[in-house]
Amino acid sequence: MLALQILITGFAISALYGRGAVGFTLIFGVSGVLNLSHGAIMVVAAVAAWASASFLGFGRYGGAAAGVLAGFLLSYATYFLVVRPIQNSRAIPRDEKEIFVLTGTLLWGIMIQEAVSYLFSNTPKTVLPLLPGVVGIFGVRTPANEIVTFAISWLVIGLLWLLVNRTRRGKTLIAAAMNPRGLTLLGFEMANIHRTVWAIYGVLAGIAGVLLGAFLGVSSDNVGTLTASAFSIVVLGGLGSVSGSLIAAYVVGYLETVTAYLVAPSVRSVPVLLLLVLVVYLRPQGLLGRR
Amino acid sequence: MLRSRNVWLGLVALLALYLLPFWVSGYVLGLLTVAYYYSVAAMAWDLLFGFAGEVNFGPSFLVGLGAYTAAMLDHYEGTPIWLCLIAGAAMAVLGGAILAVPALRLRGPYFGLVTLVAVLLLQNLLVLFSGITGGEIGLDIPDVLSVDDRTNYFYALVFMTISGGLLLGLSRSTAGLILQASGQDATEAAALGFNVAKHKLAAFCISALFSGLAGGMLIFYLGTASVGTVVDISVGVQFIIAAVLGGRRTIVGAAIGSIFLIVAGEILRPLGELSTFVVSGIALIVILFFPGGFLGALRQRGG
Amino acid sequence: MTDAPSRRLLPCAAVLAACAAVAAASASAAEPIRIGVIAEAASVAGASIPNAAQLAADEINAAGGVDGHPIEIVAYDNKSSAADSVRAFQRAVQQDHVAAVIASYISEVVLALEPWAGRLKTPLITPGAASDLITHRVHDDYDHLKYVFHGYLASTQIADAVCDAARDLLVGPLKMTTAVVLSEDAAWTIPLDAEYLNCLPKIGLKVLDHIRLAPDTADFTPVYNKIEDEKPDVIITGISHVGVQPTVQWAEQHVPIPMFGVASQATTSTFWKDTNGAANGVAFNMFSAADVAVTAKTIPFAAAFQKKYGVTPSYAGYTAYDEVYILADAFKRAGGTDADKVVTALEATDYVGTIGHIQYLGTDSPFTHGMRIGAGYISGLLVQWQDGKQVTVWPKDVAVGALSFPAFIKLPQ
C-alpha cells in the first residue's frame, strides 16, 4: 500500500519536475542560453491560467489554454527583448556573452516576479484542475487530475521526440545544437532555428506552469525556487541532454517522495542536495552530459 | 597613475563620502552603511569574475558562511566581535577553498552551477538545523558594532575603503595581471608558464576572505542574521548586478554599482512594491546598452 | 547627535532657526503625532495593517485628534524581510521621528525589531505575530525591552483557545477521540505545538502524531497519506506561511479528515477565491470576525474597512486598528510622546477594542506586555468557511451557524 502510494506520488512529482527541466535543458542545448527567468515564465503561465479562469470567466479549459499562450508569448518576449539583443550586441565581447545573458535573464526574471507580486499579491494561486474528482488506483485514492498530468506529460514528450527525430525542422535543431557554424555554412538560417526553439520552449514552460499550478499551486515567491530546481535537475542529468534531464527528474522526484514518506516530510530535499554534491564532485557533467 | 583624471575624480568622490555625515540624516547614513558592506562583497566578486573569469553564482554562500559563523559565535559563546569576524572570515576562506576544488576542474556554465548549488545547500542546511541557526527566523545577536548611526557609517566606509584599496591594488599587481590573463585565456597563460590553478585558487580565497568579512560586519550592524539577509540567492544576485552595472573588471565599479542600487531603490521608495521592478529594469537597460557599466560608459566619454 | 554646523552653514542655520520659531509659534497645536507602520504590503494579511491603522487615524482626527494633535500614519513596506524591517524601523525613528511603531505579523520580523526598540527607545506593538518569545524577552530583560508590547495572542494562548473550541465542538457533539497535529516549522509553532500536545489530551483528544512541515513544502500528498494511515478523527493545524496549497490539495485529494485549528491565510476574505473554493469546511481560529459582535466596535469597524478598501480586514487589521486607538489613548494619558511615559501609560491600558477587552500583563507574568485572556477579556472565535462565507461557529453565545463539513469528510459514528 505504502509502496503503491510512493509509486504514484513519485510519478506525479517527477513528471512535474521533468516538464520544467526538459525545456530548460533544450534551450541551453540549442540556443546556448541558461535562461534564469525560467521559473518566472512558469509562474506567469500558472497565474495567467488562474486569472483568466477567475476574472475573465474562461473556465478551466480556456484558462489552461490562456496559460500556455502566456508562457509562449513571454518566452518570445524573453528571447527578443533580452537574449537576442545581448547575443547580437557588438559591444559585448564574445566570451562574455554568456554572463551577460545570465545576468540579463536574471534581472528579467526578477522584474516579472515583482510585477506578478504587485498585480496579484504573493498569495499562492491554484489553477482549476482539468479533471476534478478522485479515482481509486488499486485502492490508492488519486486525484483524477494527476492522471491527466501523466498523460499530458508523456504526450508532450512523445510529440517532442517525434518532432526532433522525424521532422526536418527537428533534425535541424539537433544539428544546430551540435554544430551551429556547420549549419550556417549549409545555408540554414540560425535565426529561424532560434525562433523555433524558443517557441517550443515557451509552450513547454507554459504547460509545465499550468500543470504545476493545478497540482501544487504557485505564487510569485516560487520564481527563484522553480528556476533553481530546474537548474539542479539539469546539472544531475547533464546540461543539454533531454533524456538526461528526464531521467534526473525521475531520480529526484522519487528520492524526494521516498524520503518524505519513509523519513519525514521536512527533510525531503536533503538527499537530493547530497546527491547533487556528489555529482558535482565526481561527475560534474552529469549523467548524460557532454564535457 | 596619480595623474589620471579618473583617479582624482575617484578620490574627490571618496572624500565627499567621508564628509557626508555632516550634511545628511541618520537614515541616509544607515542606508549607505549597508551599501558599503554590499560593495565589499561585490568588489570581491568582481575580483573573481572580472579577473579570474569565474562566474560565481553564489557570492552569498561566502558572505553567508562568514556572517553565520560570526553570528553563532557571538550568540552562543559571547565571543568578542573582532574574534567573531576573524572566525567568520576564516570559515568563508575554507568554504571558498572547498568550492574551488570542483571549480578548477570545470568549464563555463558548470562552475556557475556548482556555486549555485553551494548556496542552495547552505540555505537548506541553515533551515534544517533551525534549532541552532535560527533558520528562517534568524539569529539575534547580543552585540552590535554601535548604536550610533554615524559611528556605524564610518566603520563601514573605512572597511570599504581599505578592502577596496587592497582589492584594487591586487588587481593591478603582477599577480592580478596573471589572474586576468588566466581568466581571458587559460591555455595561453599556462603555456606562458603561469600556474593557472594556483592563481585561481588564490583569487577564490581572497574573494572569500573579503566576502566573509563583509558578511560578518553586516550582521553586527543589523543586530540580526537571517537567511534572507545574507544567504538567499537574491542577495547574491544584488552583488552580481552591482558589479556588472558598475563595470566589471574595475573593482571600483562594483562599489559604485552597489551604492547606485541601494540609493535608487530608496529614491524609488514612493513607488512601493514596484521599486525593485524599476531598479531591475534600469539595470537591465544599462547592461543591454552599456555593457561596460557605468565606468565603462565614463571611460568611453572621458578617457 | 548633530555636530555644530561649519562656518558656511551658520547663516543658513540662522534663517532656519527663525523659520522654525515662527512655525512653532503659530502651529504647535497642529503638530502631528506620527505612528510608523511596518508591514508586508505584498501579502493579503499584511496589507490590512496599514489600511486599518489609517482608518483608525482618520476617525481619531475627525474627532479632534489627541488633544488637538492629529495622528499621522507613516507606512513602510518591509517586503517580508527582517533586514528591511530593521532599516524601516531606523528610518521611522531617526528620520521620520515617529512616536511609536506598529509592526508586522511575522514573528521573525518582530523578534529582529525587538532589540532595536530597546536600543532606540521607541514603543513597538505587533498586531499579528504570535511567538511566545516576544513577551518572554520583555519579561527577562525588562529595563531594555519594556518598549515592546504584544498586541496579539501568544502561541500558547492561541493553542488554549483552539483546545477550548475543540472540546465544545468536536469532543462533545461529534465524539472525536484522536487527533494529529500538523504545523509548519517556524518560530511561532514551537510553543503552539507544545501547548497542543499539553491541552489536547486534557480535553479528550489523543495525539497520534505530530508532523512538522518544511516551510517551503509544496507537495502535501505524502503528508496527507501519512496522516490518513494513522486514522485520526481530526487534523489540528498550525499554519500561516502556507495555507492555499495544503488546503487545495486537501480538497483535491478528498482527504477524509477535517482540518481544525490555526490557519492564518484562511482568515482573509480572498482565501475562498485563492483556493477556488477548496476552503469549504476549513475551520480556523480568529479573534474577531466581520459577522460577529465580539464587542460593539467589531462589526462597525469591519463594515467601514470593507467600504473603504473593498475587502474584509485580515486578522491583523482588527488588532492594528485597536492599537492606533490604544496608542492615542496612551499619548493622551502620558501628556505627550516621551517614550518612558508612554510605556507607563500603555501598561495601564484598559480599553475595549474590536477583539475584546484589552489589558496588558505585567512583570509578574511570563508573558509581560502580552494581552490578558479569558472570560471578559479576549477569548477567541472559531470560524468556518461555508459556501463562500466565513461563518462563526463558536462560542455558542456569538455563533452565527453550526459546524458542517464537505461530503468527502468521514466523521466518527
PDB file of N, CA and C in Angstrom, chain B residues 7 14 17 29-31 38 68 75 80 104 106 113 140 165 171 179 199 203 221-222 235 239 246 251 265 279 291:
ATOM      1  N   VAL B   7      41.341  59.012 -11.535  1.00  0.00           N
ATOM      2  CA  VAL B   7      41.780  58.738 -10.176  1.00  0.00           C
ATOM      3  C   VAL B   7      41.461  59.912  -9.262  1.00  0.00           C
ATOM      4  N   LEU B  14      35.404  59.963  -2.933  1.00  0.00           N
ATOM      5  CA  LEU B  14      35.612  59.285  -1.665  1.00  0.00           C
ATOM      6  C   LEU B  14      35.620  60.280  -0.509  1.00  0.00           C
ATOM      7  N   LEU B  17      32.252  61.301   0.407  1.00  0.00           N
ATOM      8  CA  LEU B  17      31.576  60.306   1.220  1.00  0.00           C
ATOM      9  C   LEU B  17      31.951  60.438   2.689  1.00  0.00           C
ATOM     10  N   LEU B  29      22.522  57.777   6.227  1.00  0.00           N
ATOM     11  CA  LEU B  29      23.788  57.152   6.616  1.00  0.00           C
ATOM     12  C   LEU B  29      23.597  55.650   6.770  1.00  0.00           C
ATOM     13  N   GLY B  30      22.476  55.269   7.401  1.00  0.00           N
ATOM     14  CA  GLY B  30      22.218  53.846   7.604  1.00  0.00           C
ATOM     15  C   GLY B  30      22.123  53.111   6.283  1.00  0.00           C
ATOM     16  N   LEU B  31      21.464  53.752   5.340  1.00  0.00           N
ATOM     17  CA  LEU B  31      21.309  53.169   4.008  1.00  0.00           C
ATOM     18  C   LEU B  31      22.658  52.937   3.361  1.00  0.00           C
ATOM     19  N   TYR B  38      27.720  45.828   1.208  1.00  0.00           N
ATOM     20  CA  TYR B  38      27.414  45.118  -0.030  1.00  0.00           C
ATOM     21  C   TYR B  38      28.508  45.377  -1.066  1.00  0.00           C
ATOM     22  N   TYR B  68      27.157  33.841   9.357  1.00  0.00           N
ATOM     23  CA  TYR B  68      26.606  32.917  10.339  1.00  0.00           C
ATOM     24  C   TYR B  68      27.632  32.414  11.335  1.00  0.00           C
ATOM     25  N   HIS B  75      26.378  34.680  19.504  1.00  0.00           N
ATOM     26  CA  HIS B  75      25.120  34.345  20.167  1.00  0.00           C
ATOM     27  C   HIS B  75      25.324  33.285  21.243  1.00  0.00           C
ATOM     28  N   PRO B  80      34.072  38.058  21.698  1.00  0.00           N
ATOM     29  CA  PRO B  80      34.183  39.472  21.278  1.00  0.00           C
ATOM     30  C   PRO B  80      34.095  39.624  19.774  1.00  0.00           C
ATOM     31  N   LEU B 104      37.843  24.358 -10.243  1.00  0.00           N
ATOM     32  CA  LEU B 104      39.003  24.439 -11.104  1.00  0.00           C
ATOM     33  C   LEU B 104      39.038  23.326 -12.140  1.00  0.00           C
ATOM     34  N   LEU B 106      36.273  22.532 -13.796  1.00  0.00           N
ATOM     35  CA  LEU B 106      35.130  22.717 -14.682  1.00  0.00           C
ATOM     36  C   LEU B 106      35.266  23.918 -15.590  1.00  0.00           C
ATOM     37  N   LEU B 113      26.957  26.544 -12.043  1.00  0.00           N
ATOM     38  CA  LEU B 113      26.007  25.642 -11.420  1.00  0.00           C
ATOM     39  C   LEU B 113      26.492  25.184 -10.051  1.00  0.00           C
ATOM     40  N   ASP B 140      19.360  36.335  16.608  1.00  0.00           N
ATOM     41  CA  ASP B 140      19.603  37.700  17.053  1.00  0.00           C
ATOM     42  C   ASP B 140      20.952  37.749  17.763  1.00  0.00           C
ATOM     43  N   GLY B 165      40.751  49.341  -1.523  1.00  0.00           N
ATOM     44  CA  GLY B 165      42.131  49.647  -1.834  1.00  0.00           C
ATOM     45  C   GLY B 165      42.957  48.378  -2.040  1.00  0.00           C
ATOM     46  N   SER B 171      44.442  43.805  -7.968  1.00  0.00           N
ATOM     47  CA  SER B 171      44.073  43.629  -9.363  1.00  0.00           C
ATOM     48  C   SER B 171      45.096  44.255 -10.292  1.00  0.00           C
ATOM     49  N   LEU B 179      46.274  36.768 -13.166  1.00  0.00           N
ATOM     50  CA  LEU B 179      44.905  36.328 -12.962  1.00  0.00           C
ATOM     51  C   LEU B 179      44.052  36.703 -14.163  1.00  0.00           C
ATOM     52  N   HIS B 199      46.809  30.363  -9.097  1.00  0.00           N
ATOM     53  CA  HIS B 199      46.338  31.739  -9.044  1.00  0.00           C
ATOM     54  C   HIS B 199      44.837  31.824  -8.878  1.00  0.00           C
ATOM     55  N   ALA B 203      42.675  33.539  -5.951  1.00  0.00           N
ATOM     56  CA  ALA B 203      41.597  34.505  -6.187  1.00  0.00           C
ATOM     57  C   ALA B 203      40.372  34.128  -5.379  1.00  0.00           C
ATOM     58  N   TYR B 221      26.139  44.955  12.237  1.00  0.00           N
ATOM     59  CA  TYR B 221      25.486  46.254  12.090  1.00  0.00           C
ATOM     60  C   TYR B 221      23.984  46.101  12.304  1.00  0.00           C
ATOM     61  N   LEU B 222      23.408  45.057  11.662  1.00  0.00           N
ATOM     62  CA  LEU B 222      21.960  44.889  11.734  1.00  0.00           C
ATOM     63  C   LEU B 222      21.492  44.345  13.070  1.00  0.00           C
ATOM     64  N   VAL B 235      20.178  37.900  -2.569  1.00  0.00           N
ATOM     65  CA  VAL B 235      21.242  38.744  -2.033  1.00  0.00           C
ATOM     66  C   VAL B 235      22.453  38.651  -2.942  1.00  0.00           C
ATOM     67  N   PHE B 239      24.803  41.447  -5.605  1.00  0.00           N
ATOM     68  CA  PHE B 239      26.234  41.702  -5.761  1.00  0.00           C
ATOM     69  C   PHE B 239      26.639  41.610  -7.229  1.00  0.00           C
ATOM     70  N   GLY B 246      28.225  48.436 -12.436  1.00  0.00           N
ATOM     71  CA  GLY B 246      29.261  49.435 -12.219  1.00  0.00           C
ATOM     72  C   GLY B 246      30.363  49.328 -13.256  1.00  0.00           C
ATOM     73  N   ILE B 251      36.820  46.727 -10.239  1.00  0.00           N
ATOM     74  CA  ILE B 251      36.757  46.699  -8.764  1.00  0.00           C
ATOM     75  C   ILE B 251      35.955  47.890  -8.252  1.00  0.00           C
ATOM     76  N   GLY B 265      16.991  52.248  -5.154  1.00  0.00           N
ATOM     77  CA  GLY B 265      15.868  51.578  -4.502  1.00  0.00           C
ATOM     78  C   GLY B 265      15.205  52.493  -3.505  1.00  0.00           C
ATOM     79  N   VAL B 279      14.138  49.263 -10.544  1.00  0.00           N
ATOM     80  CA  VAL B 279      15.599  49.185 -10.424  1.00  0.00           C
ATOM     81  C   VAL B 279      16.145  48.063 -11.308  1.00  0.00           C
ATOM     82  N   PRO B 291      27.248  47.752 -21.829  1.00  0.00           N
ATOM     83  CA  PRO B 291      27.778  46.560 -21.176  1.00  0.00           C
ATOM     84  C   PRO B 291      29.009  46.834 -20.328  1.00  0.00           C
TER      85      PRO B 291
END
